[in-house]
Amino acid sequence: MKLFVFILNNEEYLEEVMEAYIEAGISGATILDSEGMGRFLTYEVPLFASFKDFMKGNKPYNKTIISVVKNEESIGKAKTLIEGIVGPLDKAGTGIMFTLPVDWAAGLVGQKEEE
């Protein structure tokens, strides 16, 4: 079981990304409004105001999508589908994706509690 995290830099793709999750077999996720460090430093800390030129092309806000996934094959499928929507993740400004191991989870609707 894994915690699948995707930080989507372009909010316009959110609906398509959610459709990709479903197509990949990931039936539940939590979507959080988030803000990158660069945006915070650029707009909230005057010392870093000159950072604005460096940040061109990056969106000020993004969405962080988290999901506990039991079928790890779904993650690979989701990655392929998502990159088809937002572009390759090794391209700046598309997003960040990673997993973390989940040792235990409760409250997953429709799934048995893990020991």
Tab-separated table of N, CA and C in Angstrom:
chain	number	residue	atom	x	y	z
A	1	MET	N	0.851	-1.173	0.000
A	1	MET	CA	0.000	0.000	0.000
A	1	MET	C	0.899	1.239	0.000
A	2	LYS	N	0.507	2.231	-0.808
A	2	LYS	CA	1.308	3.441	-0.957
A	2	LYS	C	0.450	4.694	-0.797
A	3	LEU	N	1.077	5.758	-0.320
A	3	LEU	CA	0.482	7.076	-0.384
A	3	LEU	C	0.986	7.682	-1.684
A	4	PHE	N	0.080	7.943	-2.585
A	4	PHE	CA	0.395	8.487	-3.903
A	4	PHE	C	0.129	9.987	-3.844
A	5	VAL	N	1.162	10.781	-4.118
A	5	VAL	CA	1.066	12.232	-4.038
A	5	VAL	C	1.390	12.826	-5.403
A	6	PHE	N	0.509	13.689	-5.870
A	6	PHE	CA	0.763	14.409	-7.117
A	6	PHE	C	0.490	15.885	-6.891
A	7	ILE	N	1.495	16.709	-7.142
A	7	ILE	CA	1.348	18.159	-7.051
A	7	ILE	C	1.177	18.665	-8.471
A	8	LEU	N	-0.018	19.095	-8.776
A	8	LEU	CA	-0.393	19.563	-10.103
A	8	LEU	C	-0.165	21.065	-10.184
A	9	ASN	N	0.739	21.489	-11.061
A	9	ASN	CA	1.064	22.910	-11.138
A	9	ASN	C	0.034	23.730	-11.907
A	10	ASN	N	-0.711	23.116	-12.805
A	10	ASN	CA	-1.691	23.856	-13.600
A	10	ASN	C	-3.092	23.367	-13.246
A	11	GLU	N	-3.794	24.172	-12.473
A	11	GLU	CA	-5.131	23.805	-11.987
A	11	GLU	C	-6.123	23.515	-13.112
A	12	GLU	N	-5.874	24.039	-14.294
A	12	GLU	CA	-6.789	23.835	-15.411
A	12	GLU	C	-6.927	22.360	-15.791
A	13	TYR	N	-5.939	21.550	-15.427
A	13	TYR	CA	-5.952	20.133	-15.772
A	13	TYR	C	-6.609	19.252	-14.712
A	14	LEU	N	-7.104	19.840	-13.640
A	14	LEU	CA	-7.581	19.048	-12.503
A	14	LEU	C	-8.669	18.044	-12.893
A	15	GLU	N	-9.658	18.460	-13.641
A	15	GLU	CA	-10.742	17.546	-14.002
A	15	GLU	C	-10.213	16.363	-14.821
A	16	GLU	N	-9.351	16.642	-15.786
A	16	GLU	CA	-8.781	15.566	-16.602
A	16	GLU	C	-7.911	14.625	-15.766
A	17	VAL	N	-7.184	15.195	-14.816
A	17	VAL	CA	-6.341	14.367	-13.939
A	17	VAL	C	-7.214	13.457	-13.082
A	18	MET	N	-8.331	13.966	-12.578
A	18	MET	CA	-9.233	13.139	-11.780
A	18	MET	C	-9.814	12.003	-12.625
A	19	GLU	N	-10.111	12.285	-13.884
A	19	GLU	CA	-10.587	11.238	-14.788
A	19	GLU	C	-9.501	10.187	-14.996
A	20	ALA	N	-8.236	10.616	-15.056
A	20	ALA	CA	-7.124	9.681	-15.204
A	20	ALA	C	-6.996	8.787	-13.971
A	21	TYR	N	-7.207	9.346	-12.786
A	21	TYR	CA	-7.173	8.551	-11.553
A	21	TYR	C	-8.201	7.428	-11.635
A	22	ILE	N	-9.424	7.795	-12.033
A	22	ILE	CA	-10.500	6.797	-12.118
A	22	ILE	C	-10.155	5.737	-13.152
A	23	GLU	N	-9.671	6.162	-14.312
A	23	GLU	CA	-9.298	5.211	-15.363
A	23	GLU	C	-8.178	4.279	-14.896
A	24	ALA	N	-7.290	4.779	-14.048
A	24	ALA	CA	-6.181	3.969	-13.536
A	24	ALA	C	-6.608	3.043	-12.401
A	25	GLY	N	-7.846	3.203	-11.923
A	25	GLY	CA	-8.330	2.347	-10.843
A	25	GLY	C	-8.163	2.942	-9.460
A	26	ILE	N	-7.879	4.232	-9.387
A	26	ILE	CA	-7.742	4.917	-8.099
A	26	ILE	C	-9.072	5.628	-7.850
A	27	SER	N	-9.819	5.117	-6.862
A	27	SER	CA	-11.200	5.578	-6.684
A	27	SER	C	-11.377	6.668	-5.640
A	28	GLY	N	-10.348	6.990	-4.890
A	28	GLY	CA	-10.484	8.015	-3.859
A	28	GLY	C	-9.235	8.869	-3.771
A	29	ALA	N	-9.421	10.155	-3.557
A	29	ALA	CA	-8.302	11.069	-3.407
A	29	ALA	C	-8.770	12.297	-2.645
A	30	THR	N	-7.839	12.982	-2.047
A	30	THR	CA	-8.105	14.249	-1.385
A	30	THR	C	-7.336	15.320	-2.139
A	31	ILE	N	-8.010	16.413	-2.446
A	31	ILE	CA	-7.407	17.494	-3.219
A	31	ILE	C	-7.221	18.694	-2.290
A	32	LEU	N	-5.986	19.147	-2.195
A	32	LEU	CA	-5.652	20.268	-1.318
A	32	LEU	C	-5.174	21.458	-2.144
A	33	ASP	N	-5.600	22.658	-1.774
A	33	ASP	CA	-5.032	23.856	-2.369
A	33	ASP	C	-3.638	24.024	-1.784
A	34	SER	N	-2.664	24.331	-2.638
A	34	SER	CA	-1.301	24.470	-2.151
A	34	SER	C	-0.578	25.593	-2.880
A	35	GLU	N	0.559	25.954	-2.328
A	35	GLU	CA	1.346	27.059	-2.849
A	35	GLU	C	2.816	26.670	-2.724
A	36	GLY	N	3.567	26.893	-3.790
A	36	GLY	CA	4.985	26.551	-3.772
A	36	GLY	C	5.818	27.562	-3.013
A	37	MET	N	6.978	27.123	-2.587
A	37	MET	CA	7.903	27.966	-1.841
A	37	MET	C	8.333	29.181	-2.661
A	38	GLY	N	8.569	28.968	-3.958
A	38	GLY	CA	9.001	30.065	-4.818
A	38	GLY	C	7.978	31.179	-4.866
A	39	ARG	N	6.700	30.815	-4.982
A	39	ARG	CA	5.643	31.816	-5.011
A	39	ARG	C	5.585	32.562	-3.697
A	40	PHE	N	5.691	31.855	-2.604
A	40	PHE	CA	5.640	32.489	-1.289
A	40	PHE	C	6.785	33.479	-1.130
A	41	LEU	N	8.002	33.027	-1.440
A	41	LEU	CA	9.162	33.906	-1.289
A	41	LEU	C	9.066	35.115	-2.211
A	42	THR	N	8.621	34.893	-3.430
A	42	THR	CA	8.546	35.956	-4.421
A	42	THR	C	7.548	37.038	-4.050
A	43	TYR	N	6.381	36.637	-3.572
A	43	TYR	CA	5.310	37.601	-3.355
A	43	TYR	C	5.112	38.010	-1.898
A	44	GLU	N	5.608	37.246	-0.966
A	44	GLU	CA	5.353	37.533	0.442
A	44	GLU	C	6.574	38.029	1.204
A	45	VAL	N	7.772	37.785	0.686
A	45	VAL	CA	9.002	38.178	1.369
A	45	VAL	C	9.730	39.190	0.480
A	46	PRO	N	9.697	40.475	0.821
A	46	PRO	CA	10.260	41.506	-0.046
A	46	PRO	C	11.716	41.268	-0.446
A	47	LEU	N	12.486	40.649	0.385
A	47	LEU	CA	13.890	40.381	0.102
A	47	LEU	C	14.057	39.563	-1.176
A	48	PHE	N	13.059	38.715	-1.500
A	48	PHE	CA	13.142	37.834	-2.661
A	48	PHE	C	12.308	38.329	-3.842
A	49	ALA	N	11.896	39.597	-3.839
A	49	ALA	CA	11.045	40.129	-4.912
A	49	ALA	C	11.699	40.002	-6.279
A	50	SER	N	13.011	40.066	-6.347
A	50	SER	CA	13.708	39.945	-7.632
A	50	SER	C	13.600	38.521	-8.184
A	51	PHE	N	13.116	37.614	-7.382
A	51	PHE	CA	12.917	36.215	-7.770
A	51	PHE	C	11.839	36.082	-8.851
A	52	LYS	N	11.004	37.121	-9.035
A	52	LYS	CA	9.877	37.057	-9.969
A	52	LYS	C	10.313	36.683	-11.378
A	53	ASP	N	11.431	37.236	-11.840
A	53	ASP	CA	11.913	36.905	-13.185
A	53	ASP	C	12.275	35.433	-13.287
A	54	PHE	N	12.863	34.897	-12.246
A	54	PHE	CA	13.249	33.496	-12.213
A	54	PHE	C	12.026	32.580	-12.240
A	55	MET	N	10.931	33.043	-11.675
A	55	MET	CA	9.719	32.233	-11.531
A	55	MET	C	8.782	32.318	-12.729
A	56	LYS	N	9.145	33.051	-13.761
A	56	LYS	CA	8.252	33.203	-14.919
A	56	LYS	C	7.834	31.838	-15.442
A	57	GLY	N	6.549	31.714	-15.776
A	57	GLY	CA	6.019	30.472	-16.318
A	57	GLY	C	5.445	29.556	-15.256
A	58	ASN	N	5.843	29.716	-14.011
A	58	ASN	CA	5.289	28.898	-12.936
A	58	ASN	C	3.968	29.491	-12.470
A	59	LYS	N	3.026	28.638	-12.172
A	59	LYS	CA	1.722	29.084	-11.689
A	59	LYS	C	1.854	29.417	-10.204
A	60	PRO	N	1.136	30.452	-9.729
A	60	PRO	CA	1.273	30.838	-8.328
A	60	PRO	C	0.675	29.830	-7.362
A	61	TYR	N	-0.378	29.141	-7.783
A	61	TYR	CA	-1.021	28.172	-6.898
A	61	TYR	C	-1.110	26.838	-7.612
A	62	ASN	N	-1.224	25.773	-6.835
A	62	ASN	CA	-1.352	24.451	-7.425
A	62	ASN	C	-2.286	23.605	-6.571
A	63	LYS	N	-2.471	22.380	-6.995
A	63	LYS	CA	-3.308	21.430	-6.256
A	63	LYS	C	-2.428	20.245	-5.858
A	64	THR	N	-2.531	19.831	-4.624
A	64	THR	CA	-1.849	18.635	-4.156
A	64	THR	C	-2.907	17.559	-3.975
A	65	ILE	N	-2.716	16.450	-4.672
A	65	ILE	CA	-3.685	15.355	-4.665
A	65	ILE	C	-3.040	14.175	-3.954
A	66	ILE	N	-3.681	13.701	-2.887
A	66	ILE	CA	-3.144	12.560	-2.141
A	66	ILE	C	-4.158	11.427	-2.152
A	67	SER	N	-3.633	10.201	-2.223
A	67	SER	CA	-4.503	9.033	-2.251
A	67	SER	C	-3.755	7.834	-1.693
A	68	VAL	N	-4.427	7.044	-0.875
A	68	VAL	CA	-3.865	5.773	-0.420
A	68	VAL	C	-4.261	4.732	-1.461
A	69	VAL	N	-3.255	4.062	-2.030
A	69	VAL	CA	-3.484	3.141	-3.137
A	69	VAL	C	-3.015	1.745	-2.735
A	70	LYS	N	-3.940	0.787	-2.793
A	70	LYS	CA	-3.587	-0.599	-2.467
A	70	LYS	C	-2.953	-1.310	-3.653
A	71	ASN	N	-3.489	-1.106	-4.845
A	71	ASN	CA	-2.968	-1.752	-6.043
A	71	ASN	C	-1.890	-0.861	-6.647
A	72	GLU	N	-0.637	-1.197	-6.392
A	72	GLU	CA	0.468	-0.342	-6.813
A	72	GLU	C	0.613	-0.261	-8.328
A	73	GLU	N	0.050	-1.211	-9.068
A	73	GLU	CA	0.078	-1.133	-10.528
A	73	GLU	C	-0.722	0.071	-11.014
A	74	SER	N	-1.710	0.479	-10.236
A	74	SER	CA	-2.524	1.647	-10.589
A	74	SER	C	-1.684	2.916	-10.648
A	75	ILE	N	-0.646	2.984	-9.841
A	75	ILE	CA	0.198	4.180	-9.794
A	75	ILE	C	0.934	4.366	-11.120
A	76	GLY	N	1.510	3.304	-11.660
A	76	GLY	CA	2.201	3.390	-12.943
A	76	GLY	C	1.262	3.796	-14.060
A	77	LYS	N	0.061	3.226	-14.040
A	77	LYS	CA	-0.934	3.570	-15.056
A	77	LYS	C	-1.339	5.031	-14.912
A	78	ALA	N	-1.549	5.482	-13.676
A	78	ALA	CA	-1.920	6.881	-13.442
A	78	ALA	C	-0.816	7.817	-13.920
A	79	LYS	N	0.429	7.475	-13.651
A	79	LYS	CA	1.556	8.317	-14.092
A	79	LYS	C	1.542	8.481	-15.607
A	80	THR	N	1.370	7.391	-16.327
A	80	THR	CA	1.337	7.443	-17.786
A	80	THR	C	0.186	8.319	-18.275
A	81	LEU	N	-0.994	8.124	-17.710
A	81	LEU	CA	-2.165	8.905	-18.112
A	81	LEU	C	-1.994	10.392	-17.787
A	82	ILE	N	-1.471	10.676	-16.599
A	82	ILE	CA	-1.293	12.066	-16.173
A	82	ILE	C	-0.263	12.781	-17.051
A	83	GLU	N	0.825	12.097	-17.369
A	83	GLU	CA	1.823	12.721	-18.241
A	83	GLU	C	1.259	12.966	-19.642
A	84	GLY	N	0.297	12.165	-20.060
A	84	GLY	CA	-0.380	12.415	-21.326
A	84	GLY	C	-1.225	13.678	-21.287
A	85	ILE	N	-1.591	14.107	-20.097
A	85	ILE	CA	-2.411	15.310	-19.917
A	85	ILE	C	-1.540	16.545	-19.698
A	86	VAL	N	-0.631	16.469	-18.728
A	86	VAL	CA	0.146	17.662	-18.331
A	86	VAL	C	1.493	17.761	-19.033
A	87	GLY	N	1.926	16.681	-19.668
A	87	GLY	CA	3.247	16.636	-20.280
A	87	GLY	C	4.217	15.905	-19.374
A	88	PRO	N	5.439	15.661	-19.851
A	88	PRO	CA	6.418	14.912	-19.060
A	88	PRO	C	6.752	15.628	-17.749
A	89	LEU	N	6.822	14.873	-16.677
A	89	LEU	CA	7.084	15.471	-15.371
A	89	LEU	C	8.515	15.969	-15.223
A	90	ASP	N	9.402	15.581	-16.140
A	90	ASP	CA	10.760	16.113	-16.064
A	90	ASP	C	10.857	17.499	-16.719
A	91	LYS	N	9.745	17.989	-17.227
A	91	LYS	CA	9.656	19.339	-17.794
A	91	LYS	C	9.204	20.284	-16.676
A	92	ALA	N	9.895	21.396	-16.509
A	92	ALA	CA	9.566	22.355	-15.448
A	92	ALA	C	8.128	22.842	-15.581
A	93	GLY	N	7.475	22.981	-14.446
A	93	GLY	CA	6.143	23.558	-14.416
A	93	GLY	C	4.996	22.588	-14.608
A	94	THR	N	5.282	21.290	-14.759
A	94	THR	CA	4.190	20.334	-14.941
A	94	THR	C	3.680	19.812	-13.608
A	95	GLY	N	4.577	19.400	-12.741
A	95	GLY	CA	4.170	18.887	-11.444
A	95	GLY	C	5.223	17.980	-10.850
A	96	ILE	N	4.899	17.468	-9.683
A	96	ILE	CA	5.784	16.552	-8.948
A	96	ILE	C	4.927	15.377	-8.506
A	97	MET	N	5.468	14.172	-8.646
A	97	MET	CA	4.735	12.962	-8.278
A	97	MET	C	5.676	12.054	-7.481
A	98	PHE	N	5.161	11.477	-6.393
A	98	PHE	CA	5.958	10.528	-5.615
A	98	PHE	C	5.045	9.645	-4.780
A	99	THR	N	5.614	8.585	-4.245
A	99	THR	CA	4.882	7.701	-3.337
A	99	THR	C	5.656	7.554	-2.037
A	100	LEU	N	4.929	7.189	-1.003
A	100	LEU	CA	5.496	6.857	0.300
A	100	LEU	C	4.838	5.565	0.773
A	101	PRO	N	5.584	4.721	1.478
A	101	PRO	CA	4.963	3.501	1.981
A	101	PRO	C	3.929	3.813	3.076
A	102	VAL	N	2.842	3.053	3.077
A	102	VAL	CA	1.812	3.172	4.109
A	102	VAL	C	1.795	1.854	4.864
A	103	ASP	N	2.120	1.898	6.147
A	103	ASP	CA	2.166	0.692	6.971
A	103	ASP	C	0.799	0.290	7.491
A	104	TRP	N	-0.080	1.257	7.634
A	104	TRP	CA	-1.390	0.993	8.219
A	104	TRP	C	-2.358	2.073	7.771
A	105	ALA	N	-3.607	1.700	7.546
A	105	ALA	CA	-4.634	2.671	7.184
A	105	ALA	C	-5.988	2.196	7.676
A	106	ALA	N	-6.820	3.125	8.096
A	106	ALA	CA	-8.201	2.843	8.485
A	106	ALA	C	-9.075	3.900	7.841
A	107	GLY	N	-10.323	3.574	7.630
A	107	GLY	CA	-11.257	4.545	7.089
A	107	GLY	C	-11.297	4.605	5.581
A	108	LEU	N	-10.670	3.644	4.924
A	108	LEU	CA	-10.721	3.608	3.468
A	108	LEU	C	-12.047	2.974	3.070
A	109	VAL	N	-12.932	3.777	2.550
A	109	VAL	CA	-14.282	3.322	2.225
A	109	VAL	C	-14.228	2.172	1.230
A	110	GLY	N	-14.937	1.096	1.554
A	110	GLY	CA	-14.992	-0.060	0.660
A	110	GLY	C	-13.788	-0.961	0.729
A	111	GLN	N	-12.877	-0.702	1.654
A	111	GLN	CA	-11.683	-1.539	1.796
A	111	GLN	C	-11.532	-1.979	3.243
A	112	LYS	N	-10.997	-3.176	3.422
A	112	LYS	CA	-10.771	-3.665	4.781
A	112	LYS	C	-9.606	-2.929	5.421
A	113	GLU	N	-9.659	-2.780	6.736
A	113	GLU	CA	-8.574	-2.165	7.482
A	113	GLU	C	-7.321	-3.022	7.368
A	114	GLU	N	-6.186	-2.375	7.146
A	114	GLU	CA	-4.906	-3.085	7.039
A	114	GLU	C	-4.311	-3.301	8.421
A	115	GLU	N	-3.704	-4.444	8.605
A	115	GLU	CA	-3.042	-4.757	9.865
A	115	GLU	C	-1.630	-4.200	9.871
